[in-house]
Amino acid sequence: HRERTSLAAFRMVGAQFGVLFISLFFTYLVDKLGGGDQYAGHFYTVSLLGVVIAACLIAAAKSSKDRIITEPVPIKENLKNVVTVVTCNLWWILLVMGLFTTFALTIRFGTIPYFIKYYLTEESLKPWGGADWMVSFFYTSGTVCALLGSAMFSAVSKKFDKKPVFLVFIFLTGLASFAFSFI
């Protein structure tokens, strides 16, 4: 249990470092690779990131080794396991929680660039280098907070059970999201 939690925390920290890198350099790469053309810059930047990610995935797959050899499970048993999962109420609750969390984050992070670009004044954006750099700063600061939270999760879950920790933090996230709606 603790080893899985620790490995999951390391995975999340690694993922947050990837997001941090992209949030820091995406706008810069779009400007440089596009040569002033936003559409071309986005195309080349996303293409470059796709090639880098594919190379990382191939390297990870080539360097990984299964330490536990398992016997193949018959299809009939796999289907029985699927039926068991589908009839489990806790699985459905977790699925709905995950969907709501994903929707909330997607909506919030998807609307931020429009808010910054169309509702903030040019005067307020000058210290940040303009709207694009303000968006980059917003995403970067959010990623740093997520990185710290991911790093803290392993330490917190060693003292407390994961379920109450998750419930407390998801409740706090909901409160913070609700509070942001008044800003």
Short mmCIF file of N, CA and C in Angstrom, two decimals:
data_model
loop_
_atom_site.label_atom_id
_atom_site.label_comp_id
_atom_site.label_asym_id
_atom_site.label_seq_id
_atom_site.Cartn_x
_atom_site.Cartn_y
_atom_site.Cartn_z
N HIS A 1 0.84 -1.20 0.00
CA HIS A 1 0.00 0.00 0.00
C HIS A 1 0.87 1.25 0.00
N ARG A 2 1.82 1.33 0.91
CA ARG A 2 2.67 2.53 1.00
C ARG A 2 3.59 2.66 -0.21
N GLU A 3 4.07 1.54 -0.69
CA GLU A 3 4.96 1.57 -1.85
C GLU A 3 4.21 2.06 -3.09
N ARG A 4 2.98 1.59 -3.29
CA ARG A 4 2.18 2.05 -4.43
C ARG A 4 1.89 3.55 -4.31
N THR A 5 1.57 3.99 -3.09
CA THR A 5 1.28 5.42 -2.89
C THR A 5 2.53 6.25 -3.18
N SER A 6 3.68 5.77 -2.72
CA SER A 6 4.93 6.49 -2.97
C SER A 6 5.25 6.54 -4.46
N LEU A 7 5.06 5.42 -5.15
CA LEU A 7 5.31 5.40 -6.60
C LEU A 7 4.35 6.31 -7.34
N ALA A 8 3.08 6.32 -6.92
CA ALA A 8 2.10 7.20 -7.55
C ALA A 8 2.48 8.66 -7.34
N ALA A 9 2.99 8.98 -6.14
CA ALA A 9 3.42 10.35 -5.86
C ALA A 9 4.59 10.74 -6.75
N PHE A 10 5.56 9.83 -6.92
CA PHE A 10 6.68 10.11 -7.82
C PHE A 10 6.20 10.31 -9.26
N ARG A 11 5.24 9.49 -9.68
CA ARG A 11 4.69 9.62 -11.03
C ARG A 11 4.04 10.99 -11.20
N MET A 12 3.26 11.41 -10.21
CA MET A 12 2.58 12.70 -10.30
C MET A 12 3.58 13.86 -10.28
N VAL A 13 4.62 13.75 -9.48
CA VAL A 13 5.65 14.80 -9.46
C VAL A 13 6.32 14.88 -10.83
N GLY A 14 6.63 13.72 -11.40
CA GLY A 14 7.23 13.71 -12.74
C GLY A 14 6.30 14.31 -13.78
N ALA A 15 5.02 13.97 -13.70
CA ALA A 15 4.04 14.53 -14.64
C ALA A 15 3.94 16.04 -14.48
N GLN A 16 3.95 16.51 -13.24
CA GLN A 16 3.85 17.95 -13.00
C GLN A 16 5.09 18.68 -13.51
N PHE A 17 6.27 18.03 -13.45
CA PHE A 17 7.46 18.66 -14.02
C PHE A 17 7.31 18.80 -15.53
N GLY A 18 6.70 17.79 -16.19
CA GLY A 18 6.44 17.89 -17.62
C GLY A 18 5.50 19.04 -17.94
N VAL A 19 4.43 19.15 -17.16
CA VAL A 19 3.47 20.24 -17.34
C VAL A 19 4.15 21.59 -17.07
N LEU A 20 4.99 21.63 -16.04
CA LEU A 20 5.71 22.86 -15.72
C LEU A 20 6.59 23.30 -16.89
N PHE A 21 7.31 22.35 -17.48
CA PHE A 21 8.16 22.67 -18.62
C PHE A 21 7.33 23.25 -19.76
N ILE A 22 6.20 22.61 -20.06
CA ILE A 22 5.36 23.08 -21.16
C ILE A 22 4.75 24.43 -20.85
N SER A 23 4.29 24.62 -19.60
CA SER A 23 3.68 25.91 -19.28
C SER A 23 4.70 27.04 -19.29
N LEU A 24 5.95 26.72 -19.00
CA LEU A 24 6.99 27.75 -19.03
C LEU A 24 7.42 28.11 -20.46
N PHE A 25 7.51 27.10 -21.33
CA PHE A 25 8.14 27.33 -22.63
C PHE A 25 7.20 27.26 -23.82
N PHE A 26 5.92 26.92 -23.63
CA PHE A 26 5.02 26.77 -24.77
C PHE A 26 4.90 28.07 -25.57
N THR A 27 4.62 29.17 -24.88
CA THR A 27 4.44 30.45 -25.57
C THR A 27 5.73 30.86 -26.29
N TYR A 28 6.86 30.64 -25.62
CA TYR A 28 8.17 30.97 -26.23
C TYR A 28 8.38 30.14 -27.50
N LEU A 29 8.08 28.83 -27.42
CA LEU A 29 8.26 27.97 -28.59
C LEU A 29 7.31 28.36 -29.72
N VAL A 30 6.08 28.72 -29.39
CA VAL A 30 5.13 29.15 -30.42
C VAL A 30 5.68 30.38 -31.13
N ASP A 31 6.19 31.34 -30.38
CA ASP A 31 6.75 32.56 -30.97
C ASP A 31 7.95 32.25 -31.86
N LYS A 32 8.88 31.43 -31.35
CA LYS A 32 10.11 31.14 -32.09
C LYS A 32 9.87 30.27 -33.31
N LEU A 33 9.11 29.18 -33.13
CA LEU A 33 8.92 28.24 -34.24
C LEU A 33 7.95 28.78 -35.29
N GLY A 34 7.04 29.64 -34.88
CA GLY A 34 6.06 30.20 -35.82
C GLY A 34 6.55 31.42 -36.56
N GLY A 35 7.60 32.06 -36.04
CA GLY A 35 8.11 33.26 -36.69
C GLY A 35 7.06 34.36 -36.81
N GLY A 36 6.20 34.48 -35.80
CA GLY A 36 5.15 35.50 -35.83
C GLY A 36 3.80 34.98 -36.25
N ASP A 37 3.76 33.79 -36.87
CA ASP A 37 2.49 33.19 -37.29
C ASP A 37 2.02 32.25 -36.17
N GLN A 38 0.94 32.65 -35.47
CA GLN A 38 0.44 31.87 -34.34
C GLN A 38 0.03 30.46 -34.75
N TYR A 39 -0.65 30.32 -35.88
CA TYR A 39 -1.12 29.00 -36.31
C TYR A 39 0.04 28.08 -36.60
N ALA A 40 1.01 28.57 -37.34
CA ALA A 40 2.19 27.75 -37.66
C ALA A 40 2.97 27.45 -36.39
N GLY A 41 3.09 28.44 -35.50
CA GLY A 41 3.81 28.23 -34.25
C GLY A 41 3.18 27.15 -33.40
N HIS A 42 1.84 27.16 -33.29
CA HIS A 42 1.17 26.11 -32.53
C HIS A 42 1.37 24.74 -33.19
N PHE A 43 1.26 24.70 -34.51
CA PHE A 43 1.44 23.44 -35.23
C PHE A 43 2.84 22.87 -34.99
N TYR A 44 3.87 23.69 -35.19
CA TYR A 44 5.23 23.21 -35.02
C TYR A 44 5.56 22.86 -33.56
N THR A 45 5.03 23.65 -32.63
CA THR A 45 5.29 23.38 -31.21
C THR A 45 4.66 22.06 -30.78
N VAL A 46 3.40 21.86 -31.14
CA VAL A 46 2.72 20.62 -30.76
C VAL A 46 3.36 19.43 -31.48
N SER A 47 3.77 19.61 -32.73
CA SER A 47 4.45 18.53 -33.45
C SER A 47 5.76 18.16 -32.77
N LEU A 48 6.53 19.18 -32.38
CA LEU A 48 7.79 18.93 -31.68
C LEU A 48 7.55 18.20 -30.36
N LEU A 49 6.57 18.66 -29.59
CA LEU A 49 6.26 18.00 -28.32
C LEU A 49 5.79 16.57 -28.54
N GLY A 50 5.03 16.33 -29.61
CA GLY A 50 4.59 14.97 -29.93
C GLY A 50 5.76 14.04 -30.22
N VAL A 51 6.74 14.52 -30.98
CA VAL A 51 7.92 13.72 -31.29
C VAL A 51 8.73 13.43 -30.01
N VAL A 52 8.90 14.45 -29.16
CA VAL A 52 9.63 14.26 -27.90
C VAL A 52 8.91 13.25 -27.01
N ILE A 53 7.59 13.38 -26.90
CA ILE A 53 6.82 12.47 -26.05
C ILE A 53 6.89 11.05 -26.60
N ALA A 54 6.76 10.89 -27.92
CA ALA A 54 6.85 9.55 -28.53
C ALA A 54 8.22 8.94 -28.25
N ALA A 55 9.29 9.73 -28.37
CA ALA A 55 10.63 9.22 -28.08
C ALA A 55 10.77 8.81 -26.62
N CYS A 56 10.21 9.60 -25.71
CA CYS A 56 10.26 9.25 -24.29
C CYS A 56 9.48 7.97 -24.00
N LEU A 57 8.32 7.81 -24.61
CA LEU A 57 7.53 6.60 -24.40
C LEU A 57 8.24 5.36 -24.95
N ILE A 58 8.84 5.49 -26.12
CA ILE A 58 9.59 4.37 -26.69
C ILE A 58 10.78 4.02 -25.81
N ALA A 59 11.50 5.04 -25.34
CA ALA A 59 12.65 4.78 -24.45
C ALA A 59 12.20 4.11 -23.15
N ALA A 60 11.08 4.56 -22.59
CA ALA A 60 10.58 3.95 -21.35
C ALA A 60 10.17 2.51 -21.59
N ALA A 61 9.51 2.23 -22.71
CA ALA A 61 9.09 0.86 -23.01
C ALA A 61 10.29 -0.05 -23.25
N LYS A 62 11.30 0.46 -23.94
CA LYS A 62 12.49 -0.35 -24.23
C LYS A 62 13.32 -0.62 -22.99
N SER A 63 13.33 0.32 -22.04
CA SER A 63 14.17 0.15 -20.85
C SER A 63 13.44 -0.50 -19.68
N SER A 64 12.15 -0.78 -19.86
CA SER A 64 11.38 -1.41 -18.77
C SER A 64 11.47 -2.93 -18.88
N LYS A 65 11.44 -3.56 -17.71
CA LYS A 65 11.49 -5.01 -17.69
C LYS A 65 10.46 -5.51 -16.68
N ASP A 66 9.61 -6.46 -17.12
CA ASP A 66 8.65 -7.05 -16.20
C ASP A 66 9.39 -7.97 -15.25
N ARG A 67 9.16 -7.78 -13.97
CA ARG A 67 9.81 -8.61 -12.96
C ARG A 67 8.93 -9.78 -12.54
N ILE A 68 7.64 -9.66 -12.80
CA ILE A 68 6.71 -10.73 -12.44
C ILE A 68 6.11 -11.27 -13.73
N ILE A 69 6.31 -12.55 -13.95
CA ILE A 69 5.76 -13.20 -15.13
C ILE A 69 4.42 -13.82 -14.73
N THR A 70 3.37 -13.43 -15.44
CA THR A 70 2.04 -13.95 -15.11
C THR A 70 1.55 -14.84 -16.24
N GLU A 71 0.65 -15.71 -15.88
CA GLU A 71 0.01 -16.57 -16.88
C GLU A 71 -1.11 -15.78 -17.55
N PRO A 72 -1.36 -16.05 -18.82
CA PRO A 72 -2.47 -15.35 -19.48
C PRO A 72 -3.80 -15.73 -18.82
N VAL A 73 -4.68 -14.76 -18.69
CA VAL A 73 -5.99 -14.98 -18.10
C VAL A 73 -6.98 -15.26 -19.22
N PRO A 74 -7.78 -16.33 -19.07
CA PRO A 74 -8.76 -16.63 -20.13
C PRO A 74 -9.78 -15.50 -20.31
N ILE A 75 -10.26 -15.34 -21.54
CA ILE A 75 -11.20 -14.27 -21.86
C ILE A 75 -12.45 -14.36 -21.00
N LYS A 76 -12.93 -15.55 -20.74
CA LYS A 76 -14.14 -15.73 -19.93
C LYS A 76 -13.95 -15.14 -18.53
N GLU A 77 -12.78 -15.35 -17.95
CA GLU A 77 -12.50 -14.79 -16.62
C GLU A 77 -12.37 -13.27 -16.67
N ASN A 78 -11.76 -12.76 -17.73
CA ASN A 78 -11.66 -11.31 -17.89
C ASN A 78 -13.04 -10.67 -17.99
N LEU A 79 -13.94 -11.27 -18.75
CA LEU A 79 -15.30 -10.75 -18.87
C LEU A 79 -16.03 -10.80 -17.53
N LYS A 80 -15.79 -11.86 -16.76
CA LYS A 80 -16.40 -11.97 -15.43
C LYS A 80 -15.89 -10.83 -14.53
N ASN A 81 -14.61 -10.51 -14.63
CA ASN A 81 -14.04 -9.41 -13.85
C ASN A 81 -14.64 -8.06 -14.26
N VAL A 82 -14.88 -7.87 -15.56
CA VAL A 82 -15.49 -6.63 -16.04
C VAL A 82 -16.89 -6.48 -15.46
N VAL A 83 -17.66 -7.55 -15.46
CA VAL A 83 -19.01 -7.51 -14.91
C VAL A 83 -18.96 -7.18 -13.42
N THR A 84 -17.99 -7.74 -12.71
CA THR A 84 -17.84 -7.45 -11.28
C THR A 84 -17.56 -5.97 -11.06
N VAL A 85 -16.70 -5.40 -11.86
CA VAL A 85 -16.35 -3.98 -11.71
C VAL A 85 -17.56 -3.10 -12.03
N VAL A 86 -18.29 -3.43 -13.09
CA VAL A 86 -19.43 -2.62 -13.51
C VAL A 86 -20.53 -2.62 -12.45
N THR A 87 -20.65 -3.69 -11.70
CA THR A 87 -21.70 -3.76 -10.67
C THR A 87 -21.25 -3.22 -9.32
N CYS A 88 -20.03 -2.73 -9.23
CA CYS A 88 -19.49 -2.22 -7.96
C CYS A 88 -19.87 -0.74 -7.81
N ASN A 89 -20.64 -0.43 -6.77
CA ASN A 89 -21.08 0.96 -6.54
C ASN A 89 -19.90 1.90 -6.29
N LEU A 90 -18.89 1.45 -5.58
CA LEU A 90 -17.74 2.32 -5.28
C LEU A 90 -17.00 2.70 -6.56
N TRP A 91 -16.94 1.80 -7.50
CA TRP A 91 -16.29 2.10 -8.77
C TRP A 91 -17.03 3.22 -9.48
N TRP A 92 -18.37 3.18 -9.48
CA TRP A 92 -19.17 4.21 -10.13
C TRP A 92 -19.00 5.55 -9.44
N ILE A 93 -18.95 5.54 -8.10
CA ILE A 93 -18.74 6.78 -7.35
C ILE A 93 -17.39 7.38 -7.71
N LEU A 94 -16.36 6.55 -7.77
CA LEU A 94 -15.03 7.02 -8.14
C LEU A 94 -15.01 7.56 -9.57
N LEU A 95 -15.72 6.88 -10.48
CA LEU A 95 -15.80 7.33 -11.86
C LEU A 95 -16.46 8.71 -11.95
N VAL A 96 -17.58 8.89 -11.26
CA VAL A 96 -18.29 10.17 -11.29
C VAL A 96 -17.43 11.27 -10.66
N MET A 97 -16.76 10.97 -9.54
CA MET A 97 -15.86 11.96 -8.92
C MET A 97 -14.74 12.36 -9.88
N GLY A 98 -14.17 11.37 -10.55
CA GLY A 98 -13.10 11.65 -11.51
C GLY A 98 -13.58 12.50 -12.67
N LEU A 99 -14.78 12.19 -13.17
CA LEU A 99 -15.34 12.98 -14.27
C LEU A 99 -15.63 14.42 -13.85
N PHE A 100 -16.24 14.60 -12.69
CA PHE A 100 -16.52 15.95 -12.22
C PHE A 100 -15.24 16.74 -12.00
N THR A 101 -14.23 16.09 -11.42
CA THR A 101 -12.95 16.76 -11.20
C THR A 101 -12.32 17.16 -12.53
N THR A 102 -12.34 16.24 -13.49
CA THR A 102 -11.77 16.53 -14.81
C THR A 102 -12.54 17.64 -15.51
N PHE A 103 -13.86 17.60 -15.44
CA PHE A 103 -14.66 18.66 -16.07
C PHE A 103 -14.38 20.00 -15.42
N ALA A 104 -14.31 20.03 -14.09
CA ALA A 104 -14.07 21.30 -13.40
C ALA A 104 -12.71 21.88 -13.80
N LEU A 105 -11.69 21.05 -13.82
CA LEU A 105 -10.36 21.54 -14.19
C LEU A 105 -10.31 21.96 -15.66
N THR A 106 -10.94 21.17 -16.52
CA THR A 106 -10.94 21.50 -17.95
C THR A 106 -11.65 22.82 -18.21
N ILE A 107 -12.79 23.00 -17.58
CA ILE A 107 -13.53 24.25 -17.78
C ILE A 107 -12.74 25.43 -17.24
N ARG A 108 -12.17 25.27 -16.02
CA ARG A 108 -11.43 26.39 -15.44
C ARG A 108 -10.20 26.73 -16.28
N PHE A 109 -9.40 25.72 -16.61
CA PHE A 109 -8.17 26.01 -17.34
C PHE A 109 -8.43 26.34 -18.80
N GLY A 110 -9.56 25.89 -19.34
CA GLY A 110 -9.90 26.23 -20.72
C GLY A 110 -10.40 27.65 -20.88
N THR A 111 -10.97 28.22 -19.83
CA THR A 111 -11.52 29.57 -19.94
C THR A 111 -10.52 30.66 -19.54
N ILE A 112 -9.49 30.30 -18.82
CA ILE A 112 -8.52 31.30 -18.34
C ILE A 112 -7.90 32.12 -19.48
N PRO A 113 -7.43 31.50 -20.58
CA PRO A 113 -6.84 32.33 -21.64
C PRO A 113 -7.82 33.36 -22.19
N TYR A 114 -9.10 32.98 -22.33
CA TYR A 114 -10.09 33.93 -22.84
C TYR A 114 -10.36 35.05 -21.84
N PHE A 115 -10.41 34.69 -20.58
CA PHE A 115 -10.60 35.71 -19.55
C PHE A 115 -9.46 36.72 -19.59
N ILE A 116 -8.24 36.23 -19.62
CA ILE A 116 -7.08 37.12 -19.62
C ILE A 116 -7.03 37.96 -20.89
N LYS A 117 -7.28 37.33 -22.02
CA LYS A 117 -7.15 38.04 -23.30
C LYS A 117 -8.27 39.06 -23.53
N TYR A 118 -9.50 38.73 -23.13
CA TYR A 118 -10.62 39.58 -23.51
C TYR A 118 -11.21 40.41 -22.37
N TYR A 119 -10.85 40.14 -21.14
CA TYR A 119 -11.44 40.88 -20.03
C TYR A 119 -10.44 41.73 -19.25
N LEU A 120 -9.18 41.39 -19.32
CA LEU A 120 -8.18 42.22 -18.64
C LEU A 120 -7.73 43.33 -19.58
N THR A 121 -7.39 44.46 -19.01
CA THR A 121 -6.99 45.60 -19.83
C THR A 121 -5.53 45.48 -20.23
N GLU A 122 -5.20 46.14 -21.34
CA GLU A 122 -3.80 46.16 -21.80
C GLU A 122 -2.88 46.72 -20.72
N GLU A 123 -3.38 47.71 -20.00
CA GLU A 123 -2.61 48.33 -18.92
C GLU A 123 -2.23 47.31 -17.85
N SER A 124 -3.19 46.46 -17.47
CA SER A 124 -2.92 45.48 -16.41
C SER A 124 -2.04 44.34 -16.90
N LEU A 125 -1.98 44.14 -18.20
CA LEU A 125 -1.17 43.05 -18.75
C LEU A 125 0.26 43.46 -19.08
N LYS A 126 0.55 44.77 -19.13
CA LYS A 126 1.88 45.24 -19.49
C LYS A 126 2.98 44.67 -18.59
N PRO A 127 2.82 44.68 -17.25
CA PRO A 127 3.91 44.14 -16.41
C PRO A 127 4.19 42.66 -16.66
N TRP A 128 3.24 41.94 -17.24
CA TRP A 128 3.40 40.50 -17.47
C TRP A 128 3.92 40.20 -18.87
N GLY A 129 4.09 41.21 -19.70
CA GLY A 129 4.57 40.99 -21.05
C GLY A 129 3.47 40.71 -22.05
N GLY A 130 2.24 41.00 -21.69
CA GLY A 130 1.11 40.77 -22.58
C GLY A 130 0.27 39.58 -22.16
N ALA A 131 -0.81 39.37 -22.90
CA ALA A 131 -1.78 38.33 -22.54
C ALA A 131 -1.18 36.93 -22.59
N ASP A 132 -0.41 36.62 -23.64
CA ASP A 132 0.13 35.27 -23.77
C ASP A 132 1.07 34.93 -22.62
N TRP A 133 1.88 35.89 -22.22
CA TRP A 133 2.82 35.62 -21.12
C TRP A 133 2.10 35.56 -19.78
N MET A 134 1.00 36.30 -19.64
CA MET A 134 0.20 36.22 -18.42
C MET A 134 -0.45 34.84 -18.31
N VAL A 135 -0.96 34.31 -19.43
CA VAL A 135 -1.52 32.96 -19.45
C VAL A 135 -0.46 31.95 -19.06
N SER A 136 0.74 32.11 -19.62
CA SER A 136 1.84 31.21 -19.28
C SER A 136 2.17 31.27 -17.80
N PHE A 137 2.20 32.48 -17.25
CA PHE A 137 2.47 32.63 -15.82
C PHE A 137 1.38 31.97 -14.98
N PHE A 138 0.14 32.15 -15.37
CA PHE A 138 -0.98 31.55 -14.62
C PHE A 138 -0.85 30.03 -14.60
N TYR A 139 -0.62 29.45 -15.77
CA TYR A 139 -0.49 27.98 -15.84
C TYR A 139 0.74 27.50 -15.08
N THR A 140 1.83 28.25 -15.18
CA THR A 140 3.06 27.86 -14.48
C THR A 140 2.86 27.90 -12.97
N SER A 141 2.23 28.95 -12.46
CA SER A 141 2.03 29.04 -11.01
C SER A 141 1.08 27.94 -10.53
N GLY A 142 0.05 27.64 -11.31
CA GLY A 142 -0.84 26.54 -10.94
C GLY A 142 -0.12 25.21 -10.95
N THR A 143 0.78 25.02 -11.90
CA THR A 143 1.54 23.77 -11.97
C THR A 143 2.50 23.64 -10.80
N VAL A 144 3.11 24.74 -10.39
CA VAL A 144 4.01 24.70 -9.22
C VAL A 144 3.22 24.28 -7.98
N CYS A 145 2.02 24.83 -7.82
CA CYS A 145 1.17 24.43 -6.68
C CYS A 145 0.80 22.96 -6.76
N ALA A 146 0.45 22.48 -7.95
CA ALA A 146 0.12 21.06 -8.12
C ALA A 146 1.33 20.19 -7.85
N LEU A 147 2.50 20.67 -8.26
CA LEU A 147 3.74 19.93 -8.01
C LEU A 147 4.00 19.80 -6.51
N LEU A 148 3.83 20.88 -5.79
CA LEU A 148 4.01 20.84 -4.33
C LEU A 148 2.98 19.92 -3.68
N GLY A 149 1.74 20.00 -4.15
CA GLY A 149 0.70 19.12 -3.62
C GLY A 149 0.99 17.66 -3.88
N SER A 150 1.47 17.34 -5.08
CA SER A 150 1.82 15.96 -5.40
C SER A 150 2.97 15.47 -4.54
N ALA A 151 3.94 16.34 -4.31
CA ALA A 151 5.08 15.95 -3.47
C ALA A 151 4.65 15.75 -2.02
N MET A 152 3.69 16.54 -1.56
CA MET A 152 3.23 16.43 -0.17
C MET A 152 2.34 15.21 0.05
N PHE A 153 1.67 14.74 -0.99
CA PHE A 153 0.68 13.68 -0.83
C PHE A 153 1.28 12.42 -0.21
N SER A 154 2.46 12.03 -0.66
CA SER A 154 3.09 10.82 -0.12
C SER A 154 3.35 10.96 1.37
N ALA A 155 3.84 12.11 1.79
CA ALA A 155 4.13 12.32 3.22
C ALA A 155 2.84 12.34 4.04
N VAL A 156 1.81 12.99 3.52
CA VAL A 156 0.54 13.07 4.25
C VAL A 156 -0.12 11.70 4.34
N SER A 157 -0.04 10.92 3.24
CA SER A 157 -0.71 9.62 3.23
C SER A 157 0.01 8.61 4.11
N LYS A 158 1.25 8.89 4.52
CA LYS A 158 1.93 7.99 5.46
C LYS A 158 1.35 8.15 6.87
N LYS A 159 0.86 9.34 7.18
CA LYS A 159 0.30 9.59 8.51
C LYS A 159 -1.19 9.28 8.56
N PHE A 160 -1.90 9.45 7.43
CA PHE A 160 -3.35 9.28 7.40
C PHE A 160 -3.71 8.33 6.27
N ASP A 161 -4.88 7.73 6.37
CA ASP A 161 -5.38 6.86 5.32
C ASP A 161 -5.68 7.69 4.07
N LYS A 162 -5.51 7.11 2.89
CA LYS A 162 -5.69 7.86 1.64
C LYS A 162 -7.11 8.36 1.44
N LYS A 163 -8.09 7.57 1.82
CA LYS A 163 -9.48 7.95 1.57
C LYS A 163 -9.86 9.26 2.26
N PRO A 164 -9.64 9.40 3.59
CA PRO A 164 -9.99 10.70 4.20
C PRO A 164 -9.14 11.85 3.67
N VAL A 165 -7.87 11.57 3.35
CA VAL A 165 -7.01 12.62 2.79
C VAL A 165 -7.59 13.09 1.46
N PHE A 166 -7.99 12.15 0.61
CA PHE A 166 -8.59 12.50 -0.68
C PHE A 166 -9.86 13.31 -0.48
N LEU A 167 -10.72 12.84 0.42
CA LEU A 167 -11.99 13.53 0.65
C LEU A 167 -11.78 14.95 1.16
N VAL A 168 -10.84 15.13 2.09
CA VAL A 168 -10.57 16.47 2.62
C VAL A 168 -10.05 17.38 1.52
N PHE A 169 -9.11 16.89 0.73
CA PHE A 169 -8.51 17.73 -0.30
C PHE A 169 -9.48 18.01 -1.46
N ILE A 170 -10.32 17.04 -1.80
CA ILE A 170 -11.28 17.30 -2.87
C ILE A 170 -12.32 18.31 -2.38
N PHE A 171 -12.68 18.25 -1.10
CA PHE A 171 -13.60 19.23 -0.52
C PHE A 171 -12.97 20.62 -0.53
N LEU A 172 -11.69 20.72 -0.13
CA LEU A 172 -10.99 22.01 -0.14
C LEU A 172 -10.87 22.56 -1.56
N THR A 173 -10.63 21.66 -2.53
CA THR A 173 -10.56 22.08 -3.92
C THR A 173 -11.90 22.64 -4.38
N GLY A 174 -12.99 21.97 -3.98
CA GLY A 174 -14.32 22.46 -4.31
C GLY A 174 -14.59 23.83 -3.71
N LEU A 175 -14.19 24.02 -2.44
CA LEU A 175 -14.37 25.33 -1.81
C LEU A 175 -13.56 26.41 -2.52
N ALA A 176 -12.33 26.09 -2.87
CA ALA A 176 -11.48 27.07 -3.56
C ALA A 176 -12.07 27.40 -4.93
N SER A 177 -12.57 26.39 -5.64
CA SER A 177 -13.19 26.64 -6.95
C SER A 177 -14.43 27.51 -6.79
N PHE A 178 -15.22 27.25 -5.77
CA PHE A 178 -16.41 28.07 -5.50
C PHE A 178 -16.01 29.50 -5.19
N ALA A 179 -14.94 29.67 -4.38
CA ALA A 179 -14.47 31.02 -4.03
C ALA A 179 -13.99 31.77 -5.26
N PHE A 180 -13.35 31.06 -6.20
CA PHE A 180 -12.86 31.72 -7.43
C PHE A 180 -14.01 32.26 -8.28
N SER A 181 -15.18 31.68 -8.15
CA SER A 181 -16.30 32.16 -8.97
C SER A 181 -16.75 33.56 -8.56
N PHE A 182 -16.33 34.03 -7.39
CA PHE A 182 -16.70 35.37 -6.93
C PHE A 182 -15.66 36.41 -7.33
N ILE A 183 -14.54 35.98 -7.84
CA ILE A 183 -13.48 36.94 -8.22
C ILE A 183 -13.81 37.57 -9.55
#
